């Protein structure tokens, strides 16, 4: 006959189980970050003496005077400026043109997709270690080289940011190339998909998604033609079926108007946007990823000094007007030429000079690199702010970026999804 366990045994068992649970709780060490200054990307303000509690890669809690366990592992950033990981919404990590001597043909015929992937891996790590925990790689990556970089990062073979990725650029016949002879027709298909009507655009989008794209990039208004509103609308509709957004390389005029009215999420570059178009973008909620390159980068493209200065002034002016009108903006650089003695991240950060010349407040620039970029990328509920349940993408600077935005070059700590990538 079975005997019932006595009350004393039950109580002992309960105490034992409770102690196990408590020990387990203590052993479940959280990561604690003590932030002397913490950038609140929602308000653009710097908060003082904050604590971030991190568990399983995500933020458990963030605020002042938070209690934590003595067993937790503490990272002391009391003397630093702590920010959400930065985002660059326009990069081409696998691509490099020769300084002052660029050529698509030279690039396509001398660099394989595997070489391109190796460069991309190298550049991806530069961005991550420089504080950019998320990037949008927006085409020109040979035969889907970036798709393999993303896989390698996920497998832990290499270190890199979270990458939003477009696959091949979809454009009217010829992509962004010109002057290729008929014997070499389709040379550009190394990096572009020809799509000249809504059906071809839909097919191109499906192909890109199949090979790993999670954002759709079109080019319009190049020498090879521009898209009508119906073309853009078809792209937006097809992308939307799988929750993806459309972004378009376009400069201005009728092609930009079609992009805005067709419902694209963003305009890339937009160097020739007039005030009417900027107002239309504001009304429709279209983002501007301005890629406002400065003098040195224009020289790198082979421009003479007068043309380089003229283009820089045009960028500063358009950036000023877009800010004044209140167009949504996300930070993007678009540097594809390494300058002598500088790596890709260093040349990309030169773009900060243009933002400074346009007198955009540092707090706003940081927002375009965090919360606004996250909104454009569609990760506004998981990245871009340092709040409960967001990924712990966190960086720390030695200097105050609200005094000088170039302080983002003083990164000494990088955490991606709760894992420390750099600590000095
Ligand atoms: Zn670009």
Tab-separated table of C-alpha atoms and ligand atoms in Angstrom:
chain	number	residue	atom	x	y	z
A	1	UNK	CA	0.000	0.000	0.000
A	2	UNK	CA	1.316	3.456	-0.955
A	3	UNK	CA	1.854	5.946	1.821
A	4	UNK	CA	1.103	9.616	1.411
A	5	UNK	CA	4.237	11.806	1.878
A	6	UNK	CA	4.178	13.624	5.178
A	7	UNK	CA	3.588	17.383	5.368
A	8	UNK	CA	7.182	17.916	6.579
A	9	UNK	CA	8.587	16.125	3.535
A	10	UNK	CA	6.411	18.216	1.225
A	11	UNK	CA	7.578	21.443	2.861
A	12	UNK	CA	11.233	20.360	2.604
A	13	UNK	CA	10.710	19.517	-1.049
A	14	UNK	CA	9.149	22.903	-1.674
A	15	UNK	CA	12.025	24.715	0.056
A	16	UNK	CA	14.529	22.664	-1.969
A	17	UNK	CA	12.802	23.468	-5.279
A	18	UNK	CA	12.552	27.167	-4.341
A	19	UNK	CA	16.266	27.299	-3.560
A	20	UNK	CA	17.034	25.673	-6.909
A	21	UNK	CA	14.915	28.244	-8.704
A	22	UNK	CA	16.565	31.058	-6.726
A	23	UNK	CA	20.080	29.721	-7.462
A	24	UNK	CA	19.137	29.413	-11.126
A	25	UNK	CA	17.911	33.026	-10.995
A	26	UNK	CA	21.232	34.162	-9.544
A	27	UNK	CA	23.190	32.157	-12.079
A	28	UNK	CA	21.139	33.633	-14.929
A	29	UNK	CA	23.549	36.531	-15.048
A	30	UNK	CA	22.293	39.649	-16.776
A	31	UNK	CA	24.539	42.137	-18.497
A	32	UNK	CA	24.428	45.585	-16.944
A	33	UNK	CA	25.591	48.743	-18.662
A	34	UNK	CA	26.197	51.794	-16.493
A	35	UNK	CA	25.870	54.743	-18.873
A	36	UNK	CA	27.155	58.122	-17.688
A	37	UNK	CA	25.322	59.724	-20.598
A	38	UNK	CA	22.694	57.963	-22.695
A	39	UNK	CA	21.229	59.247	-25.956
A	40	UNK	CA	17.437	59.062	-25.995
A	41	UNK	CA	16.810	58.813	-29.731
A	42	UNK	CA	13.094	59.561	-29.291
A	43	UNK	CA	13.656	63.022	-27.848
A	44	UNK	CA	17.156	63.710	-29.145
A	45	UNK	CA	18.232	64.463	-25.547
A	46	UNK	CA	21.160	63.090	-23.576
A	47	UNK	CA	20.086	61.457	-20.285
A	48	UNK	CA	22.420	61.266	-17.286
A	49	UNK	CA	23.407	58.211	-15.185
A	50	UNK	CA	21.283	55.497	-16.754
A	51	UNK	CA	21.354	51.745	-16.343
A	52	UNK	CA	20.570	49.213	-19.060
A	53	UNK	CA	19.820	45.617	-18.066
A	54	UNK	CA	20.374	43.087	-20.851
A	55	UNK	CA	19.235	39.483	-21.067
A	56	UNK	CA	19.408	37.096	-24.012
A	57	UNK	CA	20.555	39.844	-26.355
A	58	UNK	CA	17.658	42.165	-25.596
A	59	UNK	CA	17.066	45.022	-23.208
A	60	UNK	CA	15.193	43.857	-20.124
A	61	UNK	CA	14.969	47.332	-18.649
A	62	UNK	CA	16.480	50.763	-19.080
A	63	UNK	CA	16.312	53.781	-16.765
A	64	UNK	CA	17.831	55.500	-13.749
A	65	UNK	CA	18.285	53.928	-10.305
A	66	UNK	CA	17.506	50.410	-11.494
A	67	UNK	CA	18.359	47.586	-9.092
A	68	UNK	CA	20.396	44.630	-10.280
A	69	UNK	CA	21.963	41.482	-8.787
A	70	UNK	CA	25.484	41.520	-7.376
A	71	UNK	CA	26.144	38.488	-9.585
A	72	UNK	CA	25.295	40.379	-12.770
A	73	UNK	CA	28.173	41.323	-15.043
A	74	UNK	CA	28.636	45.078	-15.133
A	75	UNK	CA	30.121	47.080	-17.997
A	76	UNK	CA	31.064	50.481	-16.665
A	77	UNK	CA	30.552	53.229	-19.255
A	78	UNK	CA	30.122	55.975	-16.663
A	79	UNK	CA	32.574	58.232	-18.482
A	80	UNK	CA	31.161	57.609	-21.939
A	81	UNK	CA	28.359	58.703	-24.198
A	82	UNK	CA	26.169	55.667	-24.845
A	83	UNK	CA	23.997	55.474	-27.967
A	84	UNK	CA	21.862	52.988	-29.837
A	85	UNK	CA	23.951	51.252	-32.520
A	86	UNK	CA	24.195	53.496	-35.585
A	87	UNK	CA	22.647	52.712	-38.983
A	88	UNK	CA	23.839	53.611	-42.462
A	89	UNK	CA	20.975	53.267	-44.947
A	90	UNK	CA	23.027	53.396	-48.144
A	91	UNK	CA	26.209	51.371	-48.521
A	92	UNK	CA	27.818	49.117	-51.146
A	93	UNK	CA	30.201	47.026	-49.088
A	94	UNK	CA	31.393	44.716	-51.873
A	95	UNK	CA	32.149	47.464	-54.373
A	96	UNK	CA	35.164	49.661	-55.001
A	97	UNK	CA	36.043	51.798	-57.986
A	98	UNK	CA	39.609	52.923	-58.632
A	99	UNK	CA	40.404	56.343	-57.201
A	100	UNK	CA	39.818	59.039	-59.862
A	101	UNK	CA	39.452	56.313	-62.494
A	102	UNK	CA	36.162	54.489	-62.119
A	103	UNK	CA	34.782	52.024	-64.626
A	104	UNK	CA	31.927	49.512	-64.449
A	105	UNK	CA	33.509	47.457	-67.224
A	106	UNK	CA	36.820	47.249	-65.399
A	107	UNK	CA	35.014	46.218	-62.197
A	108	UNK	CA	32.813	43.578	-63.855
A	109	UNK	CA	35.596	42.002	-65.880
A	110	UNK	CA	38.339	41.866	-63.266
A	111	UNK	CA	36.550	41.133	-59.980
A	112	UNK	CA	34.671	37.882	-59.370
A	113	UNK	CA	31.689	37.547	-57.030
A	114	UNK	CA	33.892	35.711	-54.527
A	115	UNK	CA	36.457	38.531	-54.460
A	116	UNK	CA	33.604	40.975	-54.040
A	117	UNK	CA	32.273	38.951	-51.095
A	118	UNK	CA	35.695	38.958	-49.446
A	119	UNK	CA	35.889	42.754	-49.752
A	120	UNK	CA	32.349	43.024	-48.392
A	121	UNK	CA	33.233	40.923	-45.355
A	122	UNK	CA	36.235	43.169	-44.690
A	123	UNK	CA	34.169	46.345	-45.015
A	124	UNK	CA	31.244	44.948	-42.998
A	125	UNK	CA	33.568	44.452	-40.033
A	126	UNK	CA	34.856	48.030	-40.389
A	127	UNK	CA	31.304	49.347	-40.136
A	128	UNK	CA	30.469	47.192	-37.133
A	129	UNK	CA	33.623	48.116	-35.213
A	130	UNK	CA	33.001	51.768	-36.083
A	131	UNK	CA	29.626	51.643	-34.328
A	132	UNK	CA	27.308	50.844	-37.235
A	133	UNK	CA	25.388	47.816	-36.010
A	134	UNK	CA	22.905	47.972	-38.920
A	135	UNK	CA	23.497	48.810	-42.577
A	136	UNK	CA	21.432	48.752	-45.752
A	137	UNK	CA	23.475	47.276	-48.591
A	138	UNK	CA	21.748	48.486	-51.643
A	139	UNK	CA	22.967	46.587	-54.691
A	140	UNK	CA	26.071	46.578	-56.863
A	141	UNK	CA	27.235	43.362	-55.197
A	142	UNK	CA	27.989	41.210	-58.272
A	143	UNK	CA	25.986	37.970	-58.267
A	144	UNK	CA	24.345	38.337	-54.848
A	145	UNK	CA	27.695	38.400	-52.997
A	146	UNK	CA	26.160	40.195	-50.016
A	147	UNK	CA	23.626	37.367	-49.554
A	148	UNK	CA	26.575	35.093	-48.712
A	149	UNK	CA	28.103	37.700	-46.396
A	150	UNK	CA	24.836	37.804	-44.458
A	151	UNK	CA	24.865	33.997	-44.182
A	152	UNK	CA	28.502	34.025	-42.985
A	153	UNK	CA	27.707	36.649	-40.317
A	154	UNK	CA	24.728	34.603	-39.102
A	155	UNK	CA	26.897	31.474	-38.897
A	156	UNK	CA	29.448	33.420	-36.827
A	157	UNK	CA	32.261	32.929	-39.363
A	158	UNK	CA	32.798	36.660	-39.702
A	159	UNK	CA	31.780	39.756	-37.767
A	160	UNK	CA	29.443	42.278	-39.301
A	161	UNK	CA	26.360	44.408	-38.722
A	162	UNK	CA	22.762	43.371	-39.259
A	163	UNK	CA	22.393	43.867	-43.009
A	164	UNK	CA	19.296	44.934	-44.898
A	165	UNK	CA	19.880	43.884	-48.459
A	166	UNK	CA	18.436	44.690	-51.870
A	167	UNK	CA	19.879	42.068	-54.192
A	168	UNK	CA	20.422	43.290	-57.743
A	169	UNK	CA	19.315	46.769	-58.688
A	170	UNK	CA	16.169	46.773	-60.829
A	171	UNK	CA	16.197	49.314	-63.649
A	172	UNK	CA	15.139	50.144	-67.171
A	173	UNK	CA	17.164	48.275	-69.844
A	174	UNK	CA	20.889	48.809	-69.264
A	175	UNK	CA	20.741	49.613	-65.558
A	176	UNK	CA	23.155	52.441	-64.766
A	177	UNK	CA	25.567	51.553	-67.554
A	178	UNK	CA	25.972	53.296	-70.875
A	179	UNK	CA	27.970	52.751	-74.039
A	180	UNK	CA	28.322	48.946	-73.800
A	181	UNK	CA	28.507	47.543	-77.327
A	182	UNK	CA	25.978	44.988	-78.610
A	183	UNK	CA	28.523	42.142	-78.474
A	184	UNK	CA	28.656	42.683	-74.710
A	185	UNK	CA	24.931	43.193	-74.220
A	186	UNK	CA	23.843	42.063	-70.745
A	187	UNK	CA	27.283	42.670	-69.233
A	188	UNK	CA	25.409	44.862	-66.752
A	189	UNK	CA	23.268	41.921	-65.642
A	190	UNK	CA	26.211	41.145	-63.328
A	191	UNK	CA	24.582	43.741	-61.067
A	192	UNK	CA	21.295	44.892	-62.604
A	193	UNK	CA	18.039	43.275	-63.655
A	194	UNK	CA	16.431	44.824	-66.734
A	195	UNK	CA	12.738	45.474	-66.080
A	196	UNK	CA	10.795	47.694	-68.445
A	197	UNK	CA	7.173	47.261	-67.427
A	198	UNK	CA	5.178	46.364	-64.296
A	199	UNK	CA	5.241	42.603	-65.044
A	200	UNK	CA	9.013	42.572	-65.508
A	201	UNK	CA	9.425	44.609	-62.330
A	202	UNK	CA	7.315	42.113	-60.373
A	203	UNK	CA	9.357	39.210	-61.744
A	204	UNK	CA	12.640	40.956	-60.874
A	205	UNK	CA	11.432	41.576	-57.322
A	206	UNK	CA	10.505	37.912	-56.910
A	207	UNK	CA	13.949	36.869	-58.151
A	208	UNK	CA	15.708	39.214	-55.710
A	209	UNK	CA	13.620	38.008	-52.788
A	210	UNK	CA	14.391	34.400	-53.758
A	211	UNK	CA	18.110	35.181	-53.486
A	212	UNK	CA	17.875	36.922	-50.139
A	213	UNK	CA	16.669	40.513	-50.606
A	214	UNK	CA	14.607	42.096	-47.864
A	215	UNK	CA	14.406	45.571	-49.373
A	216	UNK	CA	13.738	46.420	-53.026
A	217	UNK	CA	15.891	48.934	-54.902
A	218	UNK	CA	15.023	50.463	-58.245
A	219	UNK	CA	16.959	52.978	-60.275
A	220	UNK	CA	15.059	55.555	-62.292
A	221	UNK	CA	15.942	58.581	-64.374
A	222	UNK	CA	19.385	57.456	-65.493
A	223	UNK	CA	20.364	57.795	-69.138
A	224	UNK	CA	18.405	54.602	-69.844
A	225	UNK	CA	15.013	56.015	-68.910
A	226	UNK	CA	12.726	56.444	-65.962
A	227	UNK	CA	9.765	54.680	-64.401
A	228	UNK	CA	6.146	55.797	-64.667
A	229	UNK	CA	3.879	55.970	-61.634
A	230	UNK	CA	2.327	52.587	-62.627
A	231	UNK	CA	5.780	50.975	-62.604
A	232	UNK	CA	6.535	52.253	-59.110
A	233	UNK	CA	3.064	51.310	-57.868
A	234	UNK	CA	3.547	47.742	-59.180
A	235	UNK	CA	6.901	47.512	-57.386
A	236	UNK	CA	5.439	48.788	-54.115
A	237	UNK	CA	2.515	46.363	-54.414
A	238	UNK	CA	4.724	43.344	-55.166
A	239	UNK	CA	7.171	44.174	-52.364
A	240	UNK	CA	4.348	44.735	-49.904
A	241	UNK	CA	3.110	41.160	-50.372
A	242	UNK	CA	6.088	40.005	-48.344
A	243	UNK	CA	6.299	43.026	-46.060
A	244	UNK	CA	9.149	44.695	-47.919
A	245	UNK	CA	9.714	48.311	-48.887
A	246	UNK	CA	10.769	49.930	-52.136
A	247	UNK	CA	13.513	52.507	-52.341
A	248	UNK	CA	14.537	54.274	-55.533
A	249	UNK	CA	17.743	55.860	-56.764
A	250	UNK	CA	16.466	59.038	-58.387
A	251	UNK	CA	17.677	62.629	-58.632
A	252	UNK	CA	14.672	64.887	-59.249
A	253	UNK	CA	12.160	66.080	-61.832
A	254	UNK	CA	9.367	63.933	-63.245
A	255	UNK	CA	11.116	60.668	-62.344
A	256	UNK	CA	11.260	61.695	-58.679
A	257	UNK	CA	7.632	62.848	-58.750
A	258	UNK	CA	6.612	59.405	-60.066
A	259	UNK	CA	8.573	57.706	-57.298
A	260	UNK	CA	6.877	59.793	-54.606
A	261	UNK	CA	3.370	59.443	-56.049
A	262	UNK	CA	3.918	55.715	-56.698
A	263	UNK	CA	4.326	55.229	-52.941
A	264	UNK	CA	7.997	54.280	-52.601
A	265	UNK	CA	9.331	54.373	-49.045
A	266	UNK	CA	12.398	56.442	-49.896
A	267	UNK	CA	14.350	58.389	-52.442
A	268	UNK	CA	18.071	57.676	-52.547
A	269	UNK	CA	20.264	60.707	-53.451
A	270	UNK	CA	17.656	63.195	-54.735
A	271	UNK	CA	20.355	65.744	-55.542
A	272	UNK	CA	18.013	67.695	-57.828
A	273	UNK	CA	14.907	67.790	-55.654
A	274	UNK	CA	13.281	71.208	-55.722
A	275	UNK	CA	11.154	72.594	-52.912
A	276	UNK	CA	7.897	71.428	-54.542
A	277	UNK	CA	9.115	67.849	-54.606
A	278	UNK	CA	10.443	68.103	-51.048
A	279	UNK	CA	7.022	69.355	-49.909
A	280	UNK	CA	5.409	66.446	-51.766
A	281	UNK	CA	7.777	64.025	-49.990
A	282	UNK	CA	6.813	65.515	-46.649
A	283	UNK	CA	3.117	65.175	-47.481
A	284	UNK	CA	3.493	61.538	-48.589
A	285	UNK	CA	5.940	60.572	-45.830
A	286	UNK	CA	8.674	59.658	-48.308
A	287	UNK	CA	12.099	59.375	-46.711
A	288	UNK	CA	15.164	61.073	-48.145
A	289	UNK	CA	18.403	59.105	-47.945
A	290	UNK	CA	20.480	62.001	-49.164
A	291	UNK	CA	23.986	60.497	-49.500
A	292	UNK	CA	25.328	64.029	-49.316
A	293	UNK	CA	28.892	63.509	-50.456
A	294	UNK	CA	31.394	66.287	-50.037
A	295	UNK	CA	34.326	67.742	-51.904
A	296	UNK	CA	36.879	64.938	-51.326
A	297	UNK	CA	34.488	62.249	-52.503
A	298	UNK	CA	33.674	64.209	-55.640
A	299	UNK	CA	37.407	64.483	-56.334
A	300	UNK	CA	37.639	60.700	-55.864
A	301	UNK	CA	35.092	60.345	-58.701
A	302	UNK	CA	37.517	62.235	-60.928
A	303	UNK	CA	35.824	65.649	-60.883
A	304	UNK	CA	37.934	68.779	-61.174
A	305	UNK	CA	38.051	71.033	-58.120
A	306	UNK	CA	35.447	73.531	-59.376
A	307	UNK	CA	32.918	70.798	-60.259
A	308	UNK	CA	33.634	69.011	-56.965
A	309	UNK	CA	32.925	72.200	-54.989
A	310	UNK	CA	29.796	72.959	-57.031
A	311	UNK	CA	28.383	69.492	-56.327
A	312	UNK	CA	29.187	69.801	-52.640
A	313	UNK	CA	27.417	73.174	-52.435
A	314	UNK	CA	24.392	71.668	-54.226
A	315	UNK	CA	24.274	68.851	-51.631
A	316	UNK	CA	24.532	71.244	-48.702
A	317	UNK	CA	21.755	73.403	-50.142
A	318	UNK	CA	19.400	70.442	-50.761
A	319	UNK	CA	20.110	69.045	-47.288
A	320	UNK	CA	19.329	72.417	-45.707
A	321	UNK	CA	16.072	72.759	-47.638
A	322	UNK	CA	14.947	69.185	-46.871
A	323	UNK	CA	15.590	69.750	-43.151
A	324	UNK	CA	13.813	73.111	-43.131
A	325	UNK	CA	10.777	71.719	-44.968
A	326	UNK	CA	10.644	68.777	-42.562
A	327	UNK	CA	11.189	65.847	-44.925
A	328	UNK	CA	11.824	62.581	-43.080
A	329	UNK	CA	15.497	61.734	-43.381
A	330	UNK	CA	17.613	58.646	-42.819
A	331	UNK	CA	21.402	58.720	-42.844
A	332	UNK	CA	23.129	57.146	-45.848
A	333	UNK	CA	26.633	57.540	-47.250
A	334	UNK	CA	27.081	55.716	-50.585
A	335	UNK	CA	30.881	55.835	-50.671
A	336	UNK	CA	32.247	53.389	-53.232
A	337	UNK	CA	35.779	54.711	-53.731
A	338	UNK	CA	38.439	54.236	-51.086
A	339	UNK	CA	40.714	57.252	-50.840
A	340	UNK	CA	44.470	56.758	-50.520
A	341	UNK	CA	45.404	55.663	-46.996
A	342	UNK	CA	41.809	55.513	-45.770
A	343	UNK	CA	39.432	52.615	-45.270
A	344	UNK	CA	35.784	52.552	-46.346
A	345	UNK	CA	34.390	53.584	-42.982
A	346	UNK	CA	36.768	56.536	-42.744
A	347	UNK	CA	35.806	57.882	-46.176
A	348	UNK	CA	32.117	57.294	-45.393
A	349	UNK	CA	32.317	59.382	-42.228
A	350	UNK	CA	33.625	62.347	-44.234
A	351	UNK	CA	29.979	62.912	-45.114
A	352	UNK	CA	29.505	64.350	-41.619
A	353	UNK	CA	31.238	67.497	-42.864
A	354	UNK	CA	28.397	68.106	-45.322
A	355	UNK	CA	25.806	67.684	-42.562
A	356	UNK	CA	27.752	70.146	-40.425
A	357	UNK	CA	28.022	72.630	-43.292
A	358	UNK	CA	24.239	72.408	-43.701
A	359	UNK	CA	23.970	73.312	-39.993
A	360	UNK	CA	21.850	70.281	-39.109
A	361	UNK	CA	21.790	69.855	-35.297
A	362	UNK	CA	23.868	66.895	-34.053
A	363	UNK	CA	20.878	65.459	-32.141
A	364	UNK	CA	18.885	65.318	-35.392
A	365	UNK	CA	21.787	63.706	-37.287
A	366	UNK	CA	21.951	61.027	-34.577
A	367	UNK	CA	18.210	60.458	-34.943
A	368	UNK	CA	18.636	59.946	-38.705
A	369	UNK	CA	21.253	57.308	-37.787
A	370	UNK	CA	19.040	55.553	-35.227
A	371	UNK	CA	15.290	55.927	-34.723
A	372	UNK	CA	14.492	57.421	-38.167
A	373	UNK	CA	16.707	54.931	-39.978
A	374	UNK	CA	14.958	52.140	-38.070
A	375	UNK	CA	11.594	53.474	-39.189
A	376	UNK	CA	12.681	53.435	-42.829
A	377	UNK	CA	14.153	49.947	-42.519
A	378	UNK	CA	11.001	48.691	-40.796
A	379	UNK	CA	12.764	47.651	-37.576
A	380	UNK	CA	11.427	50.532	-35.453
A	381	UNK	CA	9.980	48.055	-32.949
A	382	UNK	CA	13.210	46.162	-32.422
A	383	UNK	CA	16.140	48.547	-33.017
A	384	UNK	CA	17.044	52.233	-32.927
A	385	UNK	CA	16.166	53.060	-29.318
A	386	UNK	CA	17.475	51.701	-26.020
A	387	UNK	CA	14.243	50.610	-24.391
A	388	UNK	CA	12.688	47.457	-22.972
A	389	UNK	CA	12.419	44.531	-25.430
A	390	UNK	CA	14.640	46.172	-28.082
A	391	UNK	CA	17.799	44.422	-29.290
A	392	UNK	CA	20.842	45.442	-27.273
A	393	UNK	CA	22.648	47.161	-30.144
A	394	UNK	CA	24.669	49.617	-28.075
A	395	UNK	CA	27.774	51.705	-28.649
A	396	UNK	CA	29.819	54.070	-26.506
A	397	UNK	CA	31.847	57.128	-27.445
A	398	UNK	CA	34.685	58.896	-25.654
A	399	UNK	CA	33.386	62.328	-26.649
A	400	UNK	CA	30.019	64.074	-26.607
A	401	UNK	CA	28.350	63.820	-30.043
A	402	UNK	CA	25.883	66.613	-29.221
A	403	UNK	CA	28.836	69.026	-29.038
A	404	UNK	CA	30.344	67.779	-32.279
A	405	UNK	CA	28.797	65.039	-34.400
A	406	UNK	CA	32.276	63.924	-35.425
A	407	UNK	CA	32.526	62.472	-31.896
A	408	UNK	CA	30.981	59.318	-33.372
A	409	UNK	CA	34.505	58.625	-34.608
A	410	UNK	CA	35.540	58.108	-30.955
A	411	UNK	CA	33.728	54.758	-30.616
A	412	UNK	CA	35.393	52.520	-28.045
A	413	UNK	CA	32.621	50.043	-27.280
A	414	UNK	CA	30.287	48.123	-29.576
A	415	UNK	CA	27.638	45.605	-28.589
A	416	UNK	CA	25.509	43.831	-31.178
A	417	UNK	CA	22.439	41.934	-29.988
A	418	UNK	CA	23.907	41.690	-26.489
A	419	UNK	CA	27.335	40.437	-27.587
A	420	UNK	CA	30.352	42.660	-27.003
A	421	UNK	CA	32.122	43.169	-30.336
A	422	UNK	CA	34.599	45.826	-29.254
A	423	UNK	CA	35.664	47.106	-25.830
A	424	UNK	CA	38.589	49.438	-25.137
B	1	LIG	ZN1	24.563	53.919	-54.133
